[in-house]
PDB file of C-alpha atoms in Angstrom:
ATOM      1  CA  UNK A   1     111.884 127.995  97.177  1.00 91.00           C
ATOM      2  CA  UNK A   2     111.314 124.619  96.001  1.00 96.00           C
ATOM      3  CA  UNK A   3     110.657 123.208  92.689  1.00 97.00           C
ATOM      4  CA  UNK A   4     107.950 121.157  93.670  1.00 98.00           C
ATOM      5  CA  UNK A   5     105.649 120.439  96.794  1.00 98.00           C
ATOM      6  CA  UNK A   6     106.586 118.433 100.079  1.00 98.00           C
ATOM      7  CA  UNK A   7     104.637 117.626 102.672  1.00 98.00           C
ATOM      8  CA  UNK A   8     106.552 116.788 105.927  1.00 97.00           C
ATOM      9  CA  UNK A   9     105.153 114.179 107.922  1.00 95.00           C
ATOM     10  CA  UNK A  10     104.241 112.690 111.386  1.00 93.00           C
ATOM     11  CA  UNK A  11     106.268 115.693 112.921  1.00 94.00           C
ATOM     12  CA  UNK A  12     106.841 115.754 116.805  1.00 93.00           C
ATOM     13  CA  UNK A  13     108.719 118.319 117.912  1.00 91.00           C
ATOM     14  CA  UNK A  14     109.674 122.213 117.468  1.00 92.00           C
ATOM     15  CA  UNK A  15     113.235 121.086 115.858  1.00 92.00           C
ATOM     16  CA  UNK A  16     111.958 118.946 112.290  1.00 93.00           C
ATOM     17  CA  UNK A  17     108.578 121.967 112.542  1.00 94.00           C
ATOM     18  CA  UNK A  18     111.000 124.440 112.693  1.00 94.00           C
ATOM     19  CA  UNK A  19     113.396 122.761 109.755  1.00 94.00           C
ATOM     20  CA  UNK A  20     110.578 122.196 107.339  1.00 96.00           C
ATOM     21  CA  UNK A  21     109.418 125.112 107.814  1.00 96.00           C
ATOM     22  CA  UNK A  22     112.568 126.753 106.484  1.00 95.00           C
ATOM     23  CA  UNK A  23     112.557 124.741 103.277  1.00 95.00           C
ATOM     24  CA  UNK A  24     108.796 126.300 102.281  1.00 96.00           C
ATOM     25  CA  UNK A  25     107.412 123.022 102.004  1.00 97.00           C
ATOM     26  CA  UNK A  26     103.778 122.792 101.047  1.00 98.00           C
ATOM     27  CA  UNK A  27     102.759 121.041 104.090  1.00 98.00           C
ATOM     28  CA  UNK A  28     103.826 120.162 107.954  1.00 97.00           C
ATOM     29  CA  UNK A  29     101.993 116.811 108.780  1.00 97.00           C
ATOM     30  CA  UNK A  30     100.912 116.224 112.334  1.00 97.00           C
ATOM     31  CA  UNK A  31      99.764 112.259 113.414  1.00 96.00           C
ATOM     32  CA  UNK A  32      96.695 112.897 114.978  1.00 96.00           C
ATOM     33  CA  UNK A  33      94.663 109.261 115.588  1.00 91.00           C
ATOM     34  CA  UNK A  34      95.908 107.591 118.311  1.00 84.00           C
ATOM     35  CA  UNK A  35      98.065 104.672 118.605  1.00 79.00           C
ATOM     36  CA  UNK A  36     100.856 105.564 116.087  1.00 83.00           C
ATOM     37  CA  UNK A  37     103.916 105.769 117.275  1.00 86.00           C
ATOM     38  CA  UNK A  38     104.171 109.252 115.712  1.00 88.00           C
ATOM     39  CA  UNK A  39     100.581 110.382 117.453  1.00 92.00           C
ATOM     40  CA  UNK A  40     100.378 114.122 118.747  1.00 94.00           C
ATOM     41  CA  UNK A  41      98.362 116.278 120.868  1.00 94.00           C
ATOM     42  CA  UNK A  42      96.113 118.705 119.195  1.00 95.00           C
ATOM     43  CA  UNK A  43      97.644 120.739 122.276  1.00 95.00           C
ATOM     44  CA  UNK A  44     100.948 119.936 120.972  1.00 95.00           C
ATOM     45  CA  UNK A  45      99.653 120.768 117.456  1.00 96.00           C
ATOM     46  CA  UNK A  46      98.318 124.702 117.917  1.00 96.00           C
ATOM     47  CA  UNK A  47     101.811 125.237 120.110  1.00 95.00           C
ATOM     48  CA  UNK A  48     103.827 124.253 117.047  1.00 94.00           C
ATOM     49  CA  UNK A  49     101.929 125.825 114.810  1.00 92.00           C
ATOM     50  CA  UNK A  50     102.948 129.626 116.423  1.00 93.00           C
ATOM     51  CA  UNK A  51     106.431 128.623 115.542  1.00 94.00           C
ATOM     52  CA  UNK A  52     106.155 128.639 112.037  1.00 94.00           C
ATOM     53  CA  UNK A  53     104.916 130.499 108.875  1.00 91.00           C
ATOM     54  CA  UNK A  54     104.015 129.809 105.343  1.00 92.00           C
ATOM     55  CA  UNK A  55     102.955 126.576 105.129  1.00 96.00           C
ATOM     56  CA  UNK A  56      99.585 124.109 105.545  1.00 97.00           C
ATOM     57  CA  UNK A  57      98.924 122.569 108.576  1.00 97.00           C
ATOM     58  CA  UNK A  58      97.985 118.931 107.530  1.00 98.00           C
ATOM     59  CA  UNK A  59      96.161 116.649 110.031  1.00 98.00           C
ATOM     60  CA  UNK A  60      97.063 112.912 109.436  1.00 97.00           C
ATOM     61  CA  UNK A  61      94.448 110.754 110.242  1.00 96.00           C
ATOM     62  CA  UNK A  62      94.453 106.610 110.394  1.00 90.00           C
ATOM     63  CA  UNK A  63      91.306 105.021 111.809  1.00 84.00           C
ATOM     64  CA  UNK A  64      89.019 108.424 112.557  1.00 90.00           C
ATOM     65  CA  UNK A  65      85.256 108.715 113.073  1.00 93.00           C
ATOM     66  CA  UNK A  66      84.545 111.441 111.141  1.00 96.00           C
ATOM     67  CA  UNK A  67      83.511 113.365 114.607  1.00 96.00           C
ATOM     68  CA  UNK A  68      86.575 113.407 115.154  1.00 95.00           C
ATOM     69  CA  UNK A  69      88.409 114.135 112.045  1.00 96.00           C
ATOM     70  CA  UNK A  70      85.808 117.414 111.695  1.00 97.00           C
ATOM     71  CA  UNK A  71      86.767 118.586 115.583  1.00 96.00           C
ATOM     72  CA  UNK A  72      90.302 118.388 114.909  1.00 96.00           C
ATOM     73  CA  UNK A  73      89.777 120.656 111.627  1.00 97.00           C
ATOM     74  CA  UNK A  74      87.790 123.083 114.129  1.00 97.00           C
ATOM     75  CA  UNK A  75      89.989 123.291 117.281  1.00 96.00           C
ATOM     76  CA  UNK A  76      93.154 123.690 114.896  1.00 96.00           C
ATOM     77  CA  UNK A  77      91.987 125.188 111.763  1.00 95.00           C
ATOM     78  CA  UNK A  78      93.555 122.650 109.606  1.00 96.00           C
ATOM     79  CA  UNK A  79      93.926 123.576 106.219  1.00 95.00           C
ATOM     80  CA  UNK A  80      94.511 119.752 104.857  1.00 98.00           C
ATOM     81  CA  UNK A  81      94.060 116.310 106.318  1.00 98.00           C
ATOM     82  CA  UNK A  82      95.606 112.911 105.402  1.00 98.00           C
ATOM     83  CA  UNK A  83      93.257 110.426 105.618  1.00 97.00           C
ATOM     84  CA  UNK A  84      94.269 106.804 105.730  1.00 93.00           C
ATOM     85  CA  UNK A  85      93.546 104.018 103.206  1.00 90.00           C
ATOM     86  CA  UNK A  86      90.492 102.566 104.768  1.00 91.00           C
ATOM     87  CA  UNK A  87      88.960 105.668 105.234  1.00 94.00           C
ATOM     88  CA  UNK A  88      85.664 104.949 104.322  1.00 94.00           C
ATOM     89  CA  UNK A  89      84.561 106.679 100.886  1.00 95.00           C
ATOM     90  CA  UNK A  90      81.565 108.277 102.727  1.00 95.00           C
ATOM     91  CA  UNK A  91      84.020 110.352 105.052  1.00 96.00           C
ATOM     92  CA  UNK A  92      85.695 111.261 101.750  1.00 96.00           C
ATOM     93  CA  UNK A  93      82.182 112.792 100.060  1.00 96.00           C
ATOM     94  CA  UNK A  94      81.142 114.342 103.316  1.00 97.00           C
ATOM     95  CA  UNK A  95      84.781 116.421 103.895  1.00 97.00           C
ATOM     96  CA  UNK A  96      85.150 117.555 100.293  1.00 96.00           C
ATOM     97  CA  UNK A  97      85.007 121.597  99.253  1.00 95.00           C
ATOM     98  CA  UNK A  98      85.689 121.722 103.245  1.00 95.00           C
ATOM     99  CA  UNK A  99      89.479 121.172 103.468  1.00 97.00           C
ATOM    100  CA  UNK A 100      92.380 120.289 101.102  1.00 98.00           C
ATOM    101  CA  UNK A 101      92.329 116.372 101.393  1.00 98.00           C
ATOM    102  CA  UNK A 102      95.214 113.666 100.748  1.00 98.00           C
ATOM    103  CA  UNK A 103      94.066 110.045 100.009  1.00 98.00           C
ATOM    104  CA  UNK A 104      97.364 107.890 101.492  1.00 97.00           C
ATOM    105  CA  UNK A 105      97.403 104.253  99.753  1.00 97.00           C
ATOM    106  CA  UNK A 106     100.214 102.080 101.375  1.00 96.00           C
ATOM    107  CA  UNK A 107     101.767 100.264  98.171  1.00 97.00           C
ATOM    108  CA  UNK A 108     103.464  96.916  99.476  1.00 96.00           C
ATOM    109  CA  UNK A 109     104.872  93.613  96.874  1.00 94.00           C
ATOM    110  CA  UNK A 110     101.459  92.078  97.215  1.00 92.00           C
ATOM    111  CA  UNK A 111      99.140  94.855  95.759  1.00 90.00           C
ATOM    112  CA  UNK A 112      97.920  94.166  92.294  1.00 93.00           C
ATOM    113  CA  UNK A 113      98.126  97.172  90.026  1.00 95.00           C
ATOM    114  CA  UNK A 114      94.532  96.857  88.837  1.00 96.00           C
ATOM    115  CA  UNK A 115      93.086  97.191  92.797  1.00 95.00           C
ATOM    116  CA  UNK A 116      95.586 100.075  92.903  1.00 97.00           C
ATOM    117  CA  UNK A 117      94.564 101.380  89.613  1.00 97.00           C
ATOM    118  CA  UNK A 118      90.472 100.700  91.269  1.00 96.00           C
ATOM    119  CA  UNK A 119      90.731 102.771  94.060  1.00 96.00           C
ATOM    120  CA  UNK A 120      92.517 105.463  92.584  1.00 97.00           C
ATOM    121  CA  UNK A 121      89.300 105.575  90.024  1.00 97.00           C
ATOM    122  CA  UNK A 122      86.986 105.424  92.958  1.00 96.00           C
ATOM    123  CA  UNK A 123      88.518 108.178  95.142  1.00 97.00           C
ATOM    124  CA  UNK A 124      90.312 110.834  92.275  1.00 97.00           C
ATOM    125  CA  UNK A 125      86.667 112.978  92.579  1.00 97.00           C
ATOM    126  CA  UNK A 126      87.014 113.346  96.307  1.00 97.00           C
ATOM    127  CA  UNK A 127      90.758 113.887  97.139  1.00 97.00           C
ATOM    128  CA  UNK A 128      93.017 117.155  96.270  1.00 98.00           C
ATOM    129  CA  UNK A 129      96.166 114.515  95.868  1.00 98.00           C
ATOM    130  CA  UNK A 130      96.833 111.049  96.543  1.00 98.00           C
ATOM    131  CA  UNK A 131      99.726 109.601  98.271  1.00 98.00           C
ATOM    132  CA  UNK A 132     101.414 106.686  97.508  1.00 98.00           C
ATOM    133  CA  UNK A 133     102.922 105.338 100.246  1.00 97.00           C
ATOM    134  CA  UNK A 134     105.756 102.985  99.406  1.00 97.00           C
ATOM    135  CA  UNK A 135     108.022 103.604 102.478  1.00 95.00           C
ATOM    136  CA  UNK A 136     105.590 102.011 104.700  1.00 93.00           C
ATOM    137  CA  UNK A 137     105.427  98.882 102.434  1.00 95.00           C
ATOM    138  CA  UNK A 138     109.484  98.061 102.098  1.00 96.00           C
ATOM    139  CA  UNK A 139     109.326  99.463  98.261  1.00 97.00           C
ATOM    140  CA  UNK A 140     111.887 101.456  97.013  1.00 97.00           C
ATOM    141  CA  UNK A 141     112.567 103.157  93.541  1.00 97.00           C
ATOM    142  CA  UNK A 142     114.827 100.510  92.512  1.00 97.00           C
ATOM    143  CA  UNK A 143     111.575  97.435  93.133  1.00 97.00           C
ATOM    144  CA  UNK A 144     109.495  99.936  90.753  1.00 97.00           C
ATOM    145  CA  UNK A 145     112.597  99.480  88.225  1.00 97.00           C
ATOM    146  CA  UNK A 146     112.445  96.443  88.238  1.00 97.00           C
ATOM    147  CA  UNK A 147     108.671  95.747  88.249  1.00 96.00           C
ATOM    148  CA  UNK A 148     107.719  95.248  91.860  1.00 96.00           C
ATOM    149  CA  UNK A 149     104.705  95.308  92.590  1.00 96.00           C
ATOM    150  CA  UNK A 150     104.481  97.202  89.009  1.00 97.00           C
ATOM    151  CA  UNK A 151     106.858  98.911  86.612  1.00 97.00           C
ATOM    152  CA  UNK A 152     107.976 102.644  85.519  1.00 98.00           C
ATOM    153  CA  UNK A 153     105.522 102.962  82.962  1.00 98.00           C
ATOM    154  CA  UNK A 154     102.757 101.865  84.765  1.00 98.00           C
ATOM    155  CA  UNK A 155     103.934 104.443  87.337  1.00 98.00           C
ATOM    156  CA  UNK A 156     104.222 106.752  84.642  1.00 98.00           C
ATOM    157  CA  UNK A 157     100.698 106.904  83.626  1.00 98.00           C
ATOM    158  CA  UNK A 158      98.964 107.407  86.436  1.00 98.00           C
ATOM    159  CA  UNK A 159     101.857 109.948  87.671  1.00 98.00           C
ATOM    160  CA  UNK A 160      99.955 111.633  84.598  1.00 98.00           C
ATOM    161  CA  UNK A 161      96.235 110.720  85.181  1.00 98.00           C
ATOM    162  CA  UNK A 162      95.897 111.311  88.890  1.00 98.00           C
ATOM    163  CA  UNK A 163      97.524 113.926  91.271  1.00 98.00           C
ATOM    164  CA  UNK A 164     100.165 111.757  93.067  1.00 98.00           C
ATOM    165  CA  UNK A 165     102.833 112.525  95.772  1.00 98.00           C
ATOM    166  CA  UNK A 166     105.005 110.285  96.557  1.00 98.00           C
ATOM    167  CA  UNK A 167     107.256 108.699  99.969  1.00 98.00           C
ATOM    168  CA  UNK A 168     109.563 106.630  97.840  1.00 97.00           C
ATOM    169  CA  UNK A 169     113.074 105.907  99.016  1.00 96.00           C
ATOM    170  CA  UNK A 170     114.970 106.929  95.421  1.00 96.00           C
ATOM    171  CA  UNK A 171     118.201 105.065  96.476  1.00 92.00           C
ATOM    172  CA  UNK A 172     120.804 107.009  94.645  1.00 89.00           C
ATOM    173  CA  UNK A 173     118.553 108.567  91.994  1.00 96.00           C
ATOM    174  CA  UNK A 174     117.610 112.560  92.730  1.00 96.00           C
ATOM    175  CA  UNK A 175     114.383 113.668  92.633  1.00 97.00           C
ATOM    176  CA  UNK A 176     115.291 116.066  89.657  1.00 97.00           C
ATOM    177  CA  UNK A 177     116.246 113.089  87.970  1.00 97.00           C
ATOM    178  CA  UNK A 178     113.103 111.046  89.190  1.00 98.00           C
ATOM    179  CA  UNK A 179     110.980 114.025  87.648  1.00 97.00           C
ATOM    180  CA  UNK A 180     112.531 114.068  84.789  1.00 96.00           C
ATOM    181  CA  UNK A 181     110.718 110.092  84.476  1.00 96.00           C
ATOM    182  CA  UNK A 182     107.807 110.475  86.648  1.00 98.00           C
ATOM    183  CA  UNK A 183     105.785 113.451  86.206  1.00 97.00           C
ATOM    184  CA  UNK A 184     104.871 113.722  90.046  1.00 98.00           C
ATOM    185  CA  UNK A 185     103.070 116.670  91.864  1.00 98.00           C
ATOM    186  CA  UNK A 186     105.727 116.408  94.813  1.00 98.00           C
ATOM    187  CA  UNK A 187     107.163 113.666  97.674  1.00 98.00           C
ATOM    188  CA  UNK A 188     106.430 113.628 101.419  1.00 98.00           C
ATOM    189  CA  UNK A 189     109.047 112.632 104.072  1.00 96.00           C
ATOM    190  CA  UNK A 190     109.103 112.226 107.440  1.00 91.00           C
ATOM    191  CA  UNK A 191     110.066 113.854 110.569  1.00 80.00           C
ATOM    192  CA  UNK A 192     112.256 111.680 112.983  1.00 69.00           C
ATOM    193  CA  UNK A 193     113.669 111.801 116.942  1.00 67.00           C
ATOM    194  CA  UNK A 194     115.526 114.567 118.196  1.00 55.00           C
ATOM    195  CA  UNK A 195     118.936 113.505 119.395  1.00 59.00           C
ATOM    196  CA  UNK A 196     118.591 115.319 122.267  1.00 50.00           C
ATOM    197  CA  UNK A 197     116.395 118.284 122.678  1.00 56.00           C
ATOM    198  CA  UNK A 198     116.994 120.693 119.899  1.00 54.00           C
ATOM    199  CA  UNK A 199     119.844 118.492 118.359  1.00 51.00           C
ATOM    200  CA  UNK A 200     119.130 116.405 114.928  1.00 58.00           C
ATOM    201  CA  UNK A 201     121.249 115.827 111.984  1.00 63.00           C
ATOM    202  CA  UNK A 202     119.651 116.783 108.842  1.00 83.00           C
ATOM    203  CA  UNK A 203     122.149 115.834 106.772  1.00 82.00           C
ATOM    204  CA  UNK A 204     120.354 113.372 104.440  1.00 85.00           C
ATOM    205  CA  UNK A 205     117.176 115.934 104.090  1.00 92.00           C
ATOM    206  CA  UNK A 206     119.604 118.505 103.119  1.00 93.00           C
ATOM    207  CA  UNK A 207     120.815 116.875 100.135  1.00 94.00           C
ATOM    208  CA  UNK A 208     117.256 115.968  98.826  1.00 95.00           C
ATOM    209  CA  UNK A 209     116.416 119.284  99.569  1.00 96.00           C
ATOM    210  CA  UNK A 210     119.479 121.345  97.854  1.00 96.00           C
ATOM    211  CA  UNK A 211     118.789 118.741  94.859  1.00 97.00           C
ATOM    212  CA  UNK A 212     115.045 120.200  94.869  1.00 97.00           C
ATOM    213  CA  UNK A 213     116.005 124.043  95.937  1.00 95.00           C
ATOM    214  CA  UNK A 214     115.565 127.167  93.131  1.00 91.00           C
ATOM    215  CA  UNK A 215     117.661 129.605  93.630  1.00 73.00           C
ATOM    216  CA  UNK A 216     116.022 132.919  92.556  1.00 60.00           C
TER     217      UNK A 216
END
């Protein structure tokens, strides 16, 4: 049992399904727009899915038509989907009460706090949890620290006003500790290549994961 929810993303293969599984997080996250480097079959999807029990199957979405986004929750019964940033707000309204949705916002060195701070506003009626996506943009904990693109308290707040997970390398810090500063509802991480088939090392996950584990 964890302490707090994780959602495992852009999963692949049986192996990181099959790990993440095992740690009860909240959610396993499946690429399913096209074009990524991450993308999946919805074939790929349901055969995964038999593998594993006790957590949400979350459909990650970039550039969707919402068509699409609604026949992926229908063949695969999703019980959440990821939209992306530029999702328009209209997709947003039509999908809500439907399925659990996550909002992901890519924060990179360039984005003001106050657009940030706007579109969290515009979307926090529509959206189960947002996801603030600093891998994606180069950020890690240490660049919040230190004010890039904004600071801990800033952080802070809306950790407090909005429901926010997080994919933020912590570089040394834990996420207990990180908690402890940043009221967060959870993180996301990411799957990653097999070695060979079957084979991974996990031993990086299993330290944030031991950090995060309650031992009952």
């Amino acid at each position: 049992m964890l302490s707090t929810k994780v959602k495992a993303s852009a999963i692949t293969h049986l192996t990181d399904a099959r790990y993440f599984a095992a740690w009860e997080t909240e959610w396993l996250g499946f690429m399913l727009s096209p074009g990524s480097e991450t993308s999946v079959e919805l074939q790929l999807v349901a055969a995964l899915r038999e593998w594993v029990d006790g957590v949400k199957i979350c459909g990650e979405f970039g550039l969707a038509t919402l068509p699409e986004i609604e026949a992926a929750i229908d063949v695969l019964g999703l019980e959440t989907i990821q939209l992306g940033m530029l999702t328009p707000l209209a997709h947003l309204q039509a999908l809500k009460g439907k399925v659990e949705i996550i909002q992901e916002i890519v924060v990179e060195a360039y984005l003001p706090a106050e657009d940030l701070a706007e579109l969290l506003e515009e979307r926090k009626d529509f959206v189960d949890f947002f996801l603030l996506q600093f891998s994606k943009g180069g950020l890690t904990w240490p660049d919040i620290q230190q004010g890039t693109p904004f600071g801990v308290a800033q952080l802070a707040q809306w950790a407090t006003q909005y429901p926010l997970l997080l994919d933020l390398p912590l570089a040394g810090t834990t996420p207990t500790q990180f908690m402890e500063e940043i009221p967060v509802k959870g993180f996301s991480v990411e799957g990653a290549e097999e070695e060979k088939v079957g084979v991974k090392s996990f031993d990086e996950l299993d330290e944030f994961f031991e950090d995060l584990e309650v031992l009952i």
